[in-house]
Each structure stands twice: as structure tokens, then as C-alpha cells.
Coordinates of C-alpha atoms and ligand atoms in Angstrom, one line a residue:
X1 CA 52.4 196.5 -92.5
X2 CA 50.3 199.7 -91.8
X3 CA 46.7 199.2 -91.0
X4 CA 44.4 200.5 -93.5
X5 CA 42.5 203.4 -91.9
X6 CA 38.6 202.9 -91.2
X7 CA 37.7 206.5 -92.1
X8 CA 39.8 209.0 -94.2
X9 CA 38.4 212.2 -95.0
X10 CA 40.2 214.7 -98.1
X11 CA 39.5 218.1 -98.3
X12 CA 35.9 218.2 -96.8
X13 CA 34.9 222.0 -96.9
X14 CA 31.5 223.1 -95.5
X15 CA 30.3 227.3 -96.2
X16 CA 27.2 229.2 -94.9
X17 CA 26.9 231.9 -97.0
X18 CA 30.0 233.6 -97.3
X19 CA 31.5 231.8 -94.2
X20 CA 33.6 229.0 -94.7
X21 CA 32.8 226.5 -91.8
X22 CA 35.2 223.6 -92.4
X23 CA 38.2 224.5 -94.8
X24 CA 39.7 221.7 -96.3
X25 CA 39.9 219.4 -93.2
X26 CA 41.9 215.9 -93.9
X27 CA 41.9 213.6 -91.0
X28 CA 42.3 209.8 -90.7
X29 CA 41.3 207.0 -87.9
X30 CA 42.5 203.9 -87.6
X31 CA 40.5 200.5 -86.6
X32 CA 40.6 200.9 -83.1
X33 CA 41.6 204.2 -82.5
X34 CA 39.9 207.2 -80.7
X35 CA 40.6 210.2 -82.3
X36 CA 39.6 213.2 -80.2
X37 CA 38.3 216.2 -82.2
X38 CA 38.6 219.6 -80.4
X39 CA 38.5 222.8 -81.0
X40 CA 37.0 226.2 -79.1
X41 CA 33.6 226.8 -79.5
X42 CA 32.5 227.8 -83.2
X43 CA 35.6 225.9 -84.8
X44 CA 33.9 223.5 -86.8
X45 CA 33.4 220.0 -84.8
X46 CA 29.7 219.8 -84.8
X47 CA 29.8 221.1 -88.7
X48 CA 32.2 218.0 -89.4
X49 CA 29.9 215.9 -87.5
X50 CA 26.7 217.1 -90.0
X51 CA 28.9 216.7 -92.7
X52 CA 30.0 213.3 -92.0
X53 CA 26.3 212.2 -90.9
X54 CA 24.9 214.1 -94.5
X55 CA 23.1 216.5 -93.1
X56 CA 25.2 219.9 -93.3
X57 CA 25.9 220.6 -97.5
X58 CA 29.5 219.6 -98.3
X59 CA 31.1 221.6 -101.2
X60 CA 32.6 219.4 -104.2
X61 CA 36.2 218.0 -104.4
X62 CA 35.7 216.6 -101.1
X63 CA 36.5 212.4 -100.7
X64 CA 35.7 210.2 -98.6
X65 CA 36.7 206.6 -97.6
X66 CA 35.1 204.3 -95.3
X67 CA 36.2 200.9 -94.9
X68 CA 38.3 200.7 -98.2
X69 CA 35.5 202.0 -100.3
X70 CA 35.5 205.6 -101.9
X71 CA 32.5 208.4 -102.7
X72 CA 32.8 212.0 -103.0
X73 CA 31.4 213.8 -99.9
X74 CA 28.8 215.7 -101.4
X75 CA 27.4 212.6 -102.4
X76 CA 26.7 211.9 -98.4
X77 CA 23.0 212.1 -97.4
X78 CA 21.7 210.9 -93.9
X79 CA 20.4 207.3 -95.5
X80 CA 23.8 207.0 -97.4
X81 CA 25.9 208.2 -94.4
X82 CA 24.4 205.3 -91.9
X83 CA 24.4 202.9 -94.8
X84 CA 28.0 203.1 -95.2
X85 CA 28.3 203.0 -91.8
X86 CA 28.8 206.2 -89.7
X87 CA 26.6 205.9 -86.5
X88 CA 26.2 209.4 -84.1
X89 CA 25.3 209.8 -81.0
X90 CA 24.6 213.2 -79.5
X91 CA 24.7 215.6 -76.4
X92 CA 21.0 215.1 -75.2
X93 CA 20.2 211.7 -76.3
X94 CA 16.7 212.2 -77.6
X95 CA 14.9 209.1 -77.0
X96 CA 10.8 209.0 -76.9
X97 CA 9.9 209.5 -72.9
X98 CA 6.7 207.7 -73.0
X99 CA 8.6 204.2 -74.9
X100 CA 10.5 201.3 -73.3
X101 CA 14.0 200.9 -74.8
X102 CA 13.3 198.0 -76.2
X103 CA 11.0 200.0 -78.6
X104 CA 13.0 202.7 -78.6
X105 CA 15.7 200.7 -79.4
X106 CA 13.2 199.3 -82.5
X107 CA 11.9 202.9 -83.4
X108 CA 15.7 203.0 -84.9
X109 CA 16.7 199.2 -85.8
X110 CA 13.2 197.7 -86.7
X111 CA 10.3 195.8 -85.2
X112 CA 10.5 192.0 -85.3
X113 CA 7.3 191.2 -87.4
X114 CA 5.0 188.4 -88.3
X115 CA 2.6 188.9 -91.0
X116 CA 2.3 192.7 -90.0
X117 CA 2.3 191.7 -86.3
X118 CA 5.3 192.9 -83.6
X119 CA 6.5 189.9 -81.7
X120 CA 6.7 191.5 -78.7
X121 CA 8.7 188.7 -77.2
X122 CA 11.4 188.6 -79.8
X123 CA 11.4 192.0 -79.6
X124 CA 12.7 191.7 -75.7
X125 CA 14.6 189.4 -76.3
X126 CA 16.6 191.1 -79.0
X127 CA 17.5 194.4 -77.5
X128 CA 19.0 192.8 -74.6
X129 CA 21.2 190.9 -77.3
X130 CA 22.1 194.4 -78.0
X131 CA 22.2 195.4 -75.0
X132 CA 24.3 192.8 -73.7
X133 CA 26.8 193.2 -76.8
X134 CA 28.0 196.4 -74.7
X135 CA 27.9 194.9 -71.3
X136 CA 25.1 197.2 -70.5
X137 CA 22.6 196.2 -67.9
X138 CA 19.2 198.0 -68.5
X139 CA 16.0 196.1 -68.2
X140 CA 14.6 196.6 -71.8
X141 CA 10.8 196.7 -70.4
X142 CA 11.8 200.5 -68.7
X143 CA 10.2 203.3 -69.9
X144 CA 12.3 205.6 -71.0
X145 CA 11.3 209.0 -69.1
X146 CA 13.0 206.4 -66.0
X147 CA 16.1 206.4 -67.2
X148 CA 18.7 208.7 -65.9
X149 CA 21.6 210.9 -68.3
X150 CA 24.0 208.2 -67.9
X151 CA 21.4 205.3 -69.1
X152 CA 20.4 207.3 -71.9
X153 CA 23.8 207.7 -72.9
X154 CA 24.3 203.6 -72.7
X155 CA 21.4 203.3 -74.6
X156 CA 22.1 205.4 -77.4
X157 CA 25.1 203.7 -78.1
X158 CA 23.7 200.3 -78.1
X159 CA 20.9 201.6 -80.4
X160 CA 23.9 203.1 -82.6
X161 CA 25.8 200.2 -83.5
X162 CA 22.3 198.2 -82.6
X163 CA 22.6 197.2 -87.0
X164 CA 26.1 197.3 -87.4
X165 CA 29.1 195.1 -86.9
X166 CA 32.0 197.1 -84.6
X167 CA 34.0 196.1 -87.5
X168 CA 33.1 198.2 -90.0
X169 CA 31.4 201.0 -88.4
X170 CA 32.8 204.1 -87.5
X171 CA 31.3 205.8 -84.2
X172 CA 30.5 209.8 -83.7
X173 CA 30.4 211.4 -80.5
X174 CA 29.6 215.0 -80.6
X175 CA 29.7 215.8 -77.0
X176 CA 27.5 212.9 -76.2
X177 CA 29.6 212.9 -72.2
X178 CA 29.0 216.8 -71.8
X179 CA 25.8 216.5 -69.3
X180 CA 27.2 213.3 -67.5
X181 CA 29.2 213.3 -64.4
X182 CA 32.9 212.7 -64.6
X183 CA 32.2 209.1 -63.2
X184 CA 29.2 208.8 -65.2
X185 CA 31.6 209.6 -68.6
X186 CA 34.0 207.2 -67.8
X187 CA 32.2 204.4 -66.8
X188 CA 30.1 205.3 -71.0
X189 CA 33.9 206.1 -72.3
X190 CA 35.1 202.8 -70.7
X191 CA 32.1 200.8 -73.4
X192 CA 33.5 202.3 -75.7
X193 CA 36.7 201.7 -75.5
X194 CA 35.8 198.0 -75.1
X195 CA 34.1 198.6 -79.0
X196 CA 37.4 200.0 -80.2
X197 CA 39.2 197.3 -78.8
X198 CA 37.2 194.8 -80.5
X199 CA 37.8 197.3 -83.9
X200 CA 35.3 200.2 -83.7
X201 CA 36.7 203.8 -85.2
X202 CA 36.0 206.7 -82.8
X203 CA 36.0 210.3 -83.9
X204 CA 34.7 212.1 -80.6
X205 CA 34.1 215.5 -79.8
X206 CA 34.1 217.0 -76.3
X207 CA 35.5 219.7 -74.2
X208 CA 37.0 217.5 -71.4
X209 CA 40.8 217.4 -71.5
X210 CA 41.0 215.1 -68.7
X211 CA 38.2 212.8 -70.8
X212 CA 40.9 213.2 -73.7
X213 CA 43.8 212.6 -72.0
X214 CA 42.3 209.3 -70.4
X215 CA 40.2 207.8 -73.8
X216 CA 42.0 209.3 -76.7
X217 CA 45.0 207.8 -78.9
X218 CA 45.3 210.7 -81.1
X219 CA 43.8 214.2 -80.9
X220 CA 42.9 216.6 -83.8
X221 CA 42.5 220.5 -83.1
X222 CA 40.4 222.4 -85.1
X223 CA 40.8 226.4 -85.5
X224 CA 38.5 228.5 -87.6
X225 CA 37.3 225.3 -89.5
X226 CA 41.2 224.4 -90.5
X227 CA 43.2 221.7 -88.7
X228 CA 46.0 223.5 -87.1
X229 CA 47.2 220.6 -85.2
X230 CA 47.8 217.1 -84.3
X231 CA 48.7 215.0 -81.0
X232 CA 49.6 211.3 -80.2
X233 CA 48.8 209.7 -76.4
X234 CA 53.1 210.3 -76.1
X235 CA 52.9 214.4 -77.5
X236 CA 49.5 215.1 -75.7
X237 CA 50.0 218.2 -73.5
X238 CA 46.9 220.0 -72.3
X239 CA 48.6 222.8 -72.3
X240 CA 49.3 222.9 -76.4
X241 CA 46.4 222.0 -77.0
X242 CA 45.0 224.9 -75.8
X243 CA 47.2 227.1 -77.6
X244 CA 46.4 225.2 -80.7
X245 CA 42.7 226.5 -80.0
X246 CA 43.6 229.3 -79.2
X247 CA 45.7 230.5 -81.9
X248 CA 48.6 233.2 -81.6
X249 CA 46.8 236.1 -81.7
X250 CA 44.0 235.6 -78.9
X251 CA 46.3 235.5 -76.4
X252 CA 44.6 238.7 -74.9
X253 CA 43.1 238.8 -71.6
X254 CA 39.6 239.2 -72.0
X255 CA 38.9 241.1 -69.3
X256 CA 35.2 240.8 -67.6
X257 CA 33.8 244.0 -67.1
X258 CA 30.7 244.3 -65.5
X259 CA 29.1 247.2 -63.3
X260 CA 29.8 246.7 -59.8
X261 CA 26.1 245.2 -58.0
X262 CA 24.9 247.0 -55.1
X263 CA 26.9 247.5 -52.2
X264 CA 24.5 246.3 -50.0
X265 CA 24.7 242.7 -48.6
X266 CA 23.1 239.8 -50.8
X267 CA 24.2 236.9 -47.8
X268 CA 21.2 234.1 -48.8
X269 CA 19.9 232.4 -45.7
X270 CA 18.2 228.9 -46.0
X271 CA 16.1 227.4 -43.5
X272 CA 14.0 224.3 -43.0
X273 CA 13.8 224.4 -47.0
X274 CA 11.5 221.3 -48.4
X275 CA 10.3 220.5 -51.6
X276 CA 11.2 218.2 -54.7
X277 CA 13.9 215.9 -53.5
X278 CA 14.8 218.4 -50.9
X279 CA 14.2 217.5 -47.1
X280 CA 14.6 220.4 -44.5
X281 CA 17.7 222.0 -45.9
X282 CA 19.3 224.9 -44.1
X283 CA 22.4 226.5 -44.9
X284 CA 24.0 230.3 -45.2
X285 CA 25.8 231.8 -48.2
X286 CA 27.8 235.0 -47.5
X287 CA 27.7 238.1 -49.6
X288 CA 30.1 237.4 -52.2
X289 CA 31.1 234.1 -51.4
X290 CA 31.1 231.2 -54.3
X291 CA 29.3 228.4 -52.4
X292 CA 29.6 225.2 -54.7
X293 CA 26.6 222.1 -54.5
X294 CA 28.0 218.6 -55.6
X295 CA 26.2 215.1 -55.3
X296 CA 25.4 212.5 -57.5
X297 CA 22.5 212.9 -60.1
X298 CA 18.8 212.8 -58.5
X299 CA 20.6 213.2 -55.1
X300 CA 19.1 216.8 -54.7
X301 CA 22.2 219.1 -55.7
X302 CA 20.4 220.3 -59.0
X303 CA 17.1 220.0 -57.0
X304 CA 18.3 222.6 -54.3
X305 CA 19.3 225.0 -57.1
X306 CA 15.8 224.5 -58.8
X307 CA 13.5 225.5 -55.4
X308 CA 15.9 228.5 -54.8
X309 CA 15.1 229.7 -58.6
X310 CA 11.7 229.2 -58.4
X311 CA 11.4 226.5 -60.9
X312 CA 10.2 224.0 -58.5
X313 CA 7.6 225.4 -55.7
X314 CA 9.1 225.0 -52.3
X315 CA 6.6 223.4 -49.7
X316 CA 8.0 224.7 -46.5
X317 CA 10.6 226.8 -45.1
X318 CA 12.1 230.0 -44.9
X319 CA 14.1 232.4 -47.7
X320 CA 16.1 235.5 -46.2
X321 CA 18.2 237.9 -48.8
X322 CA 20.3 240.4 -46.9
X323 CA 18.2 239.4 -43.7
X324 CA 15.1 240.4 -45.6
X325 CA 12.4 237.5 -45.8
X326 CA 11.9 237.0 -49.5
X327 CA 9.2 234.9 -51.0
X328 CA 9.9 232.6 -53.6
X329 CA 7.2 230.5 -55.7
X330 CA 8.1 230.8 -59.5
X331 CA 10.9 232.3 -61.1
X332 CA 9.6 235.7 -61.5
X333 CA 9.2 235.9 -57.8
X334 CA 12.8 235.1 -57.8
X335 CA 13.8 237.1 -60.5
X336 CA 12.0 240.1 -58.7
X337 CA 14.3 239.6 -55.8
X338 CA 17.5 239.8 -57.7
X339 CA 17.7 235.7 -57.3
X340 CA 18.5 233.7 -61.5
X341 CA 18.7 230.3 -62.2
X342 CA 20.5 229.1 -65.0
X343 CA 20.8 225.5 -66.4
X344 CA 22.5 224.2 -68.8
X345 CA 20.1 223.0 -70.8
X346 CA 19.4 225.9 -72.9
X347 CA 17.4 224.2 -75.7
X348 CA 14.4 223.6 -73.4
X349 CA 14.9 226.9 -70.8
X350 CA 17.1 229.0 -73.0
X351 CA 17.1 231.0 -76.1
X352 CA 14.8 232.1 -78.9
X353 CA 16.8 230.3 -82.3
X354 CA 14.8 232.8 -84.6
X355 CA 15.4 236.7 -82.9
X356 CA 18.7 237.8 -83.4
X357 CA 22.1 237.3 -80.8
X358 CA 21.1 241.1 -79.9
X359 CA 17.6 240.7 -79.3
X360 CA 18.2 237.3 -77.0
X361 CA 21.0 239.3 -75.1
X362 CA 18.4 242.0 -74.4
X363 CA 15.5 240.1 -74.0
X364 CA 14.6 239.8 -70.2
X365 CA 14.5 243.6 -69.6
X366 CA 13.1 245.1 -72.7
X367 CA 11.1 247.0 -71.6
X368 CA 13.5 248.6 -69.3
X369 CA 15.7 249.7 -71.8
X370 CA 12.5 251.4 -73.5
X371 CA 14.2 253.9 -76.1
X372 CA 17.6 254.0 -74.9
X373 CA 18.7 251.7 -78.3
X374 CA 22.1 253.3 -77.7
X375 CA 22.2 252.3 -74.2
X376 CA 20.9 248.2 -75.2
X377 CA 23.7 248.5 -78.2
X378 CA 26.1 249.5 -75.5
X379 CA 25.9 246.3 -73.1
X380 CA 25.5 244.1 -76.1
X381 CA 28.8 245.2 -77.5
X382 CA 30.3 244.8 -73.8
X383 CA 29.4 241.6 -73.3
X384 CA 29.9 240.3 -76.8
X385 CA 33.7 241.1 -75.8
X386 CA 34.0 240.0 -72.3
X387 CA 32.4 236.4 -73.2
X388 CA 34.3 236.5 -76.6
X389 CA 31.4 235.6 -78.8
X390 CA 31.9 234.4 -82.1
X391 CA 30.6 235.2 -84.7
X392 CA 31.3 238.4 -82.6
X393 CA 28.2 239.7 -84.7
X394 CA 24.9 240.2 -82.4
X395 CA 22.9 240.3 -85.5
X396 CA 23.1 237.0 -86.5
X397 CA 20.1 234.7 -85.6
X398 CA 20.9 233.1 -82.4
X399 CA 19.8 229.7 -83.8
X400 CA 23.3 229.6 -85.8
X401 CA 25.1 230.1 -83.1
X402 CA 27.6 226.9 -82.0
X403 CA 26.1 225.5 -79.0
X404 CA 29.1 226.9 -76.9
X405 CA 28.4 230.5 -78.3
X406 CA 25.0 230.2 -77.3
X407 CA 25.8 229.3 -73.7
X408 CA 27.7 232.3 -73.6
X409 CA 25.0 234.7 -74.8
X410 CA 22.8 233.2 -72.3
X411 CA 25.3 233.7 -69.4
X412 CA 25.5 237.3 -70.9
X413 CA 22.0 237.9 -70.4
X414 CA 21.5 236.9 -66.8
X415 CA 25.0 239.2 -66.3
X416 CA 23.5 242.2 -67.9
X417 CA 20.0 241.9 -65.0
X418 CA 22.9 242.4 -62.4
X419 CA 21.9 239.6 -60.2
X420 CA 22.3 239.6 -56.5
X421 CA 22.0 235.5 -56.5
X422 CA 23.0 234.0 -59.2
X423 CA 22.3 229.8 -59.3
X424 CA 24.5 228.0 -61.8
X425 CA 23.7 224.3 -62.8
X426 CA 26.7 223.0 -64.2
X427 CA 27.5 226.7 -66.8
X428 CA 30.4 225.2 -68.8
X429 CA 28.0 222.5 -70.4
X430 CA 29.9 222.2 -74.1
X431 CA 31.5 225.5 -73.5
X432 CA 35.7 224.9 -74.7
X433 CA 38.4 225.3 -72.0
X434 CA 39.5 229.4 -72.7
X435 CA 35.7 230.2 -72.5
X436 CA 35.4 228.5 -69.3
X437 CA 38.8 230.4 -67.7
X438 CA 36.4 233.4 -69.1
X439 CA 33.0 232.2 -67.3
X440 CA 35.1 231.8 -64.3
X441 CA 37.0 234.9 -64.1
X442 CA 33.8 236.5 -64.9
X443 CA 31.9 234.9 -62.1
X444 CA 34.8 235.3 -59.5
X445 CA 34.7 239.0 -60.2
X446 CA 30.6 239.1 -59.8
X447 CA 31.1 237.3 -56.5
X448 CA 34.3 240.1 -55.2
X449 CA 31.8 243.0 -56.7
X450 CA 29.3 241.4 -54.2
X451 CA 27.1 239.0 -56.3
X452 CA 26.1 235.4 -54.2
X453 CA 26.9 232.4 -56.2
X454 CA 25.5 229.1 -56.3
X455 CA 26.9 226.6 -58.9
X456 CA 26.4 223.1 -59.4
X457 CA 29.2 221.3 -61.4
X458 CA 29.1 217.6 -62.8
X459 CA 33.1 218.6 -62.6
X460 CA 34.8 218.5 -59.3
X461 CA 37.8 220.2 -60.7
X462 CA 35.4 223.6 -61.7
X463 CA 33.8 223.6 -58.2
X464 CA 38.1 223.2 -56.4
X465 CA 38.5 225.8 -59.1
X466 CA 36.3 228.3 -58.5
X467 CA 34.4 227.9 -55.0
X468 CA 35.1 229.4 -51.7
X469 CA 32.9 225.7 -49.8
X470 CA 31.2 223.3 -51.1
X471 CA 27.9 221.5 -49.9
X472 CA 27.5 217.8 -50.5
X473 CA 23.6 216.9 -51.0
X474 CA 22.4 213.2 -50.9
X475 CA 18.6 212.0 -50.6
X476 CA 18.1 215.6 -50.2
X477 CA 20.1 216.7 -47.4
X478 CA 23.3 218.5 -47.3
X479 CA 25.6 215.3 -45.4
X480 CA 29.2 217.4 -46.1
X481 CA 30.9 220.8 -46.0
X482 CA 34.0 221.3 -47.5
X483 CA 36.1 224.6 -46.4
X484 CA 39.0 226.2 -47.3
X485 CA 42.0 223.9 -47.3
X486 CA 39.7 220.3 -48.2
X487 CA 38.1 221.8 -51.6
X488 CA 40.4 219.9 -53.7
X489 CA 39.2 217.9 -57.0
X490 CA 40.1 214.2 -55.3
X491 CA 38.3 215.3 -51.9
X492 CA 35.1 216.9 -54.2
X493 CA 35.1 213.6 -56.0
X494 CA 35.2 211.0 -53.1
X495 CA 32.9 213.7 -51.0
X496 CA 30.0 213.1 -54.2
X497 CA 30.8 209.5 -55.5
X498 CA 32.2 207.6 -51.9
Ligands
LIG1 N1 23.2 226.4 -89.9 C1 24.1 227.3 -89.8 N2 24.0 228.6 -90.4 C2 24.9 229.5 -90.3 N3 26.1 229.3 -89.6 C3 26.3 228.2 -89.0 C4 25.3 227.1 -89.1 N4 25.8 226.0 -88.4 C5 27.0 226.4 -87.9 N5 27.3 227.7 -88.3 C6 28.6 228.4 -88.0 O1 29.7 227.5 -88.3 C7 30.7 227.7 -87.4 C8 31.1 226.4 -86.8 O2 30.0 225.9 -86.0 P1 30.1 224.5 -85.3 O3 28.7 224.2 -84.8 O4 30.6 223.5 -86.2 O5 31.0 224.8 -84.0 P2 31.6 223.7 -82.9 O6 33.0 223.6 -83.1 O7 30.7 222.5 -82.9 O8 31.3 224.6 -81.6 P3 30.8 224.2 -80.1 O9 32.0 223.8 -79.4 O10 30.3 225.5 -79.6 O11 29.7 223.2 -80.3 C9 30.2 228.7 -86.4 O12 30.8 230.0 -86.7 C10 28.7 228.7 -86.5 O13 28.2 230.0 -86.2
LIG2 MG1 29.3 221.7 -81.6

């Protein structure tokens, strides 16, 4: 007898303006199932996501059924959504730094109250209940500024199906592994599994075909808001999938132009550098070469990146560019001397949502473009088409970008200062798998034109990929160097995790 499906969705369309964002999308999961939802950046997932959670505008003749009960998706507002059942959890887990996750976890699921009082104890008591449901050990009393990605992550699942039996909800990740390590996303991915099992329905988003390949049962691939196709654990092939994104016409290389840097040598040397979880680091990066920094979170990798940019104040030691000493205590220091630091997280560090694609592309060197508008339209267009942004519009407000597109205007705009360092932390953050073949053609033809790179990856395969060595950092020293013939993804992973 076929299972009845937890979730089926008919003909859910979503528009903005003129643009249709979702086209008619059917999809169905089963009890227990993990249905992967994929698509290249701009397709649609995130706008499936709001749709389903009642906070993106769903055009009539849509239906909806959830647990053997129908409504018409328009009818779908955020109360409705999570009364029927659909629980999300995000990227960046927002939770209130200054709380302990028991009250965050209450913020969400309710106090326990006598006559208007909290009982604090009850309180404690029940969020490790919930806690515990998912085999997840955090002490509730932490404050939640302590916790690290991973924890968040943990948490925001348990406070998701905190008021909700696995058994009739149906869970929503929208890219809610994208900032976690590979280990760190398995050992979340492996929870919820363990829901499914006991009868959760999955829908999750993400750009990780390994993650896919390893969690999912059945994959759906979205293209220009329309499914275009459909994969089981037996017909999964990384390879179609991509083509599936893709499409048959976008097969074109998109080639990475960019003007050649100076000629002259931008070889970074390090010495005795403290500061911020870093402890007397030295270390040389050749002109041109792609030097990759792995460890595990808080172990100084990202920390590294952050004194060289400037965003952290070293305390001691010694900068040389091109055997020049360069000085280097805030990032306009560092952006003076040709060194930029990008992170992923470019909600907090990254662009302005209300001034247009155009004007955040431009931005950093306004004033250096002065009048020459034709010369500012000029590099916009250029790297509108070597990052294949879409909406390839630059008047569009940033702020409507998909969170992919604007990673790649914000990698543009770093491209266009010409930079002689350039220090990635983990780029590809939520950018799909074609974009990231773009980011790293793009950056391994920066680096042959002369450009130093730094890059931090939570994914060993990117740094065997793309880098020429790779520095292990832990407690703030650099413990490993992996050269030529070692930089493979198993050796990258044991290096970081053993
Ligand atoms: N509030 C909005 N106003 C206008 N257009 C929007 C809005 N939200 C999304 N869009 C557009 O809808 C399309 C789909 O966006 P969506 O966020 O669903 O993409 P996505 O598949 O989640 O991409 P990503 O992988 O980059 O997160 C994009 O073209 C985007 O620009
Ligand atoms: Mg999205």
C-alpha cells in the first residue's frame, strides 16, 4: 500500500512584479524521506521556502496538503504555516546572544508559568527534554553568544520541532549546513536523519552535492522557478544534476576576464604574527601562489585571515608585501596596501540591500571613478558576465538579489579594486556548484596574473581543488603544511579534524 505523502504541494506559483519566481512547482515527500531541493543560485528554493513558511505571496490555484488535510496556498500565513506544521530552520541561526538556550529555546516554545511567574526550574528542566529528544548535549544554562555554528545549528532544530511531534511535522532547511564544516554538517545531518527515521518529512535546501548524495532519498532540481528534474538515491548522479541546473543553453564557458595586476611581486611574508587566537605565526606566500588555511572552527584559521585584513588589530609581529614592510591595523590600512578580506557573512560585512546591484559593485572606489560613468558601466557589465549574475540587471536593488547572486556581486567588487592580497573566508558560502567552478576559475586566473591568495574553506575538497599548499592552524599556530602531491580532500580532512 503506498504511504500517504506528508507534504504535497500543486501548482504553487510565486511573482515579483512581472517575474515569475516559482512557476507551477508540484513536489511530494514522503514520511521519512529527505527530499533535497536544489537549484543554481536565483532558481527559486528560498522563494519555495517563504512560500511554504507564509511569508512570500503565493498566487491563487495553488493546493496544499499537509498531513492528509487540504488548504489553498494563498491561504498560508506565518501563524497558519507553523500551526499546520511546517517548522524552518535557516543559514545563520539567529538566536538572541545575550539569552541561555533554555530561554531561547522558550522565546519560541513558551515560558513555563505560575500565576504570571517563570518557573525557572521547569523551565531547565524542559529544554533538556527537548534537548535530549535529539540526542543533543548542550548545557541549557549557556548563553548563547558561547555557542559555536555547529551548536546553534543543534539548537535551532530542537527549538523547531521543540512543539511538534516528528510525526506530523514537516522540517525546512534552507541552507541551514552552508556555514558549518563538512564534519560539523554531518554530525547536524546525522539528527536529522535520526527524526526522519522516527517519521519527520525533510525538504532541504543546500549546495553540497556530497551532503546530498550522503542525506538525501530523493532530489528535486529547480531551474528558473520550474522543476526540470527528479532523482532517486539509485538515479543520483552529480553530474546530471548539474546539468539539470544548468540547463541546455548555459553550457558556455564564462570566461573570467579581469585586467592583469601589476607585474611586480605581491609574495606576503609573515613573521612572529600575534593577536586574536593567533600565537607567533610566520609563514611566506609566493606571488601568485593559492596558499589554502584549514582547521577546525575557533582553532585560528579564520583568525589568521582576520589580523592579515585588518579586522582584528595584530599585537606583535611583522608584515612584508613584495619585501616592503607594510603596516596593518584596520582594514583601510590593508586595503591601502592592496591586501582585502572577504567573509562570507555578507549580511553583517557586506552589501547595502537598498542602492542598486550597480552602485554596490562600484561602491569602494567611487570616488575614483569620478565622472568616468562610462568607464564604472563598463566594469559593471564585465563582471556581471564573468560572475554570471542573475537577474543579469545591475539596476535592481541588491536587497533582491538570491543570497548566491549577492555573494557574487560582492566577490565582483573586491575583483574590480585589483587586489594584490586577496583573503578568502570560505567564498562559496550558499553559492551553487557552476558558480563556484566560476569563483575558482576566476581566482586561479587572479593568482597566474599575479594576485596572492589566501582562502579558508570549511570544504576540504575546494582548498585540494584550488590551492597550490595548505597551512593547518590549531590553538593558533600553523602545526601542518601540505605541498604539492599530499593536498588531496582525505589528507585536508584528517590534517583539520584528526
Ligand atoms: N523580495 C524579492 N523581490 C524581488 N525579487 C525577488 C525577491 N525575492 C526573490 N526574488 C527573485 O526571485 C528569484 C528566486 O530567488 P530565490 O531567493 O528563491 O533563489 P534561491 O534559489 O534561493 O537562490 P540562492 O541559491 O542564491 O539562495 C531571484 O531571481 C530573485 O532575484
Ligand atoms: Mg536561497
Amino acid at each position: 500500500m503506498p504511504v500517504e505523502a506528508r507534504l504535497s504541494i500543486r501548482n504553487l506559483s510565486v511573482s515579483f512584479g512581472s517575474h515569475r519566481a516559482l512557476d507551477g512547482l508540484d513536489l511530494d515527500i514522503q514520511p521519512g524521506h529527505i527530499v533535497g531541493l536544489l537549484g543554481a543560485n536565483g532558481s527559486g528554493k528560498s522563494t519555495t521556502v517563504k512560500a511554504l513558511s507564509g511569508l512570500n505571496p503565493v498566487e491563487p490555484g495553488a493546493t496544499i496538503t499537509l498531513a492528509g488535510k487540504s488548504f489553498g496556498g494563498a491561504d498560508l500565513d506565518p501563524v497558519e504555516s507553523r500551526r499546520r506544521g511546517i517548522r524552518v530552520v535557516h543559514q545563520e541561526a539567529p538566536l538572541v546572544p545575550d539569552l541561555t538556550v533554555a530561554e531561547a529555546m522558550a522565546i519560541h516554545l513558551g515560558f513555563p508559568t505560575t500565576s504570571g511567574f517563570i518557573r525557572w526550574k521547569a523551565l531547565r528542566q524542559r529544554s533538556l527534554a527537548r534537548l535530549a529528544e535529539f540526542d543533543i548535549a548542550i548545557d541549557p544554562d549557556r548563553l548563547c553568544r558561547s555557542l559555536s555554528a555547529a551548536e546553534r545549528a543543534l539548537v535551532s532544530l530542537a527549538i523547531a520541532l521543540g512543539d511538534i511531534s516528528v510525526e506530523r511535522a514537516v522540517l525546512i532547511l534552507d541552507e541551514a549546513t552552508a556555514s558549518l564544516s563538512t564534519a560539523d554538517a554531518s554530525r547536524f545531518l546525522a539528527k536529522v536523519r535520526d527524526a526522519a527515521d522516527r517519521g519527520l518529512a525533510v525538504l532541504m535546501v543546500t549546495h553540497r552535492l556530497p551532503e546530498v548524495r550522503q542525506h538525501c532519498d530523493e532530489v528535486v532540481v529547480l531551474r528558473d522557478g520550474v522543476s526540470v528534474a527528479t532523482f532517486t538515491r539509485e538515479t543520483f548522479d552529480e553530474i546530471d544534476v548539474v546539468h539539470a541546473m544548468v540547463g541546455p543553453t548555459a553550457s558556455q564557458e564564462h570566461e573570467a576576464s579581469h585586467e592583469p595586476t601589476s607585474s611586480a611581486g605581491n609574495a606576503l611574508t609573515v613573521t612572529a604574527l600575534s593577536g586574536a587566537g593567533i600565537d607567533e605565526v610566520s609563514f611566506t606566500v609566493r606571488s601568485g601562489e593559492v596558499l589554502g588555511i584549514t582547521g577546525r572552527s575557533g582553532g585560528g584559521a579564520s583568525e589568521l585571515l582576520r589580523l592579515l585584513g585588518g579586522i582584528d588589530v595584530p599585537t606583535d609581529g611583522l608584515l612584508e608585501l613584495n619585501g616592503e614592510p607594510i603596516v596593518v591595523r584596520g582594514p583601510r590600512e590593508a586595503i591601502g596596501a592592496g591586501i582585502f578580506y572577504i567573509s562570507a557573512d555578507r549580511l553583517t560585512e557586506g552589501g547595502v540591500a537598498t542602492m542598486t546591484v550597480a552602485e554596490n559593485l562600484v561602491l569602494p572606489r567611487i570616488e575614483r571613478y569620478g565622472l568616468g560613468r562610462t568607464r564604472a558601466a563598463e566594469d559593471v557589465a564585465r563582471m556581471m558576465t564573468a560572475l554570471d549574475v542573475r537577474p543579469p540587471d545591475a539596476t535592481v536593488p541588491f536587497g533582491s538579489l538570491s543570497g548566491g547572486n549577492q555573494q557574487k556581486v560582492l566577490l565582483a567588487r573586491w575583483l574590480l579594486l585589483e587586489p594584490r592580497v586577496l583573503l578568502l573566508d570560505d567564498p562559496t558560502v550558499g553559492v551553487d556548484p557552476n558558480t563556484r567552478e566560476v569563483m575558482f576559475r576566476t581566482l586561479r586566473s587572479l593568482a597566474d596574473a599575479g594576485t596572492t591568495v589566501l582562502l579558508r574553506s570549511s570544504e576540504p575538497e575546494q582548498l585540494a581543488r584550488l590551492c597550490d599548499r595548505v597551512l593547518v592552524v590549531r590553538d593558533g599556530r600553523i602545526v601542518n603544511e601540505l605541498t604539492a602531491g599530499t593536498i588531496t580532500t582525505e589528507e585536508i580532512s584528517l590534517a583539520t579534524y584528526a
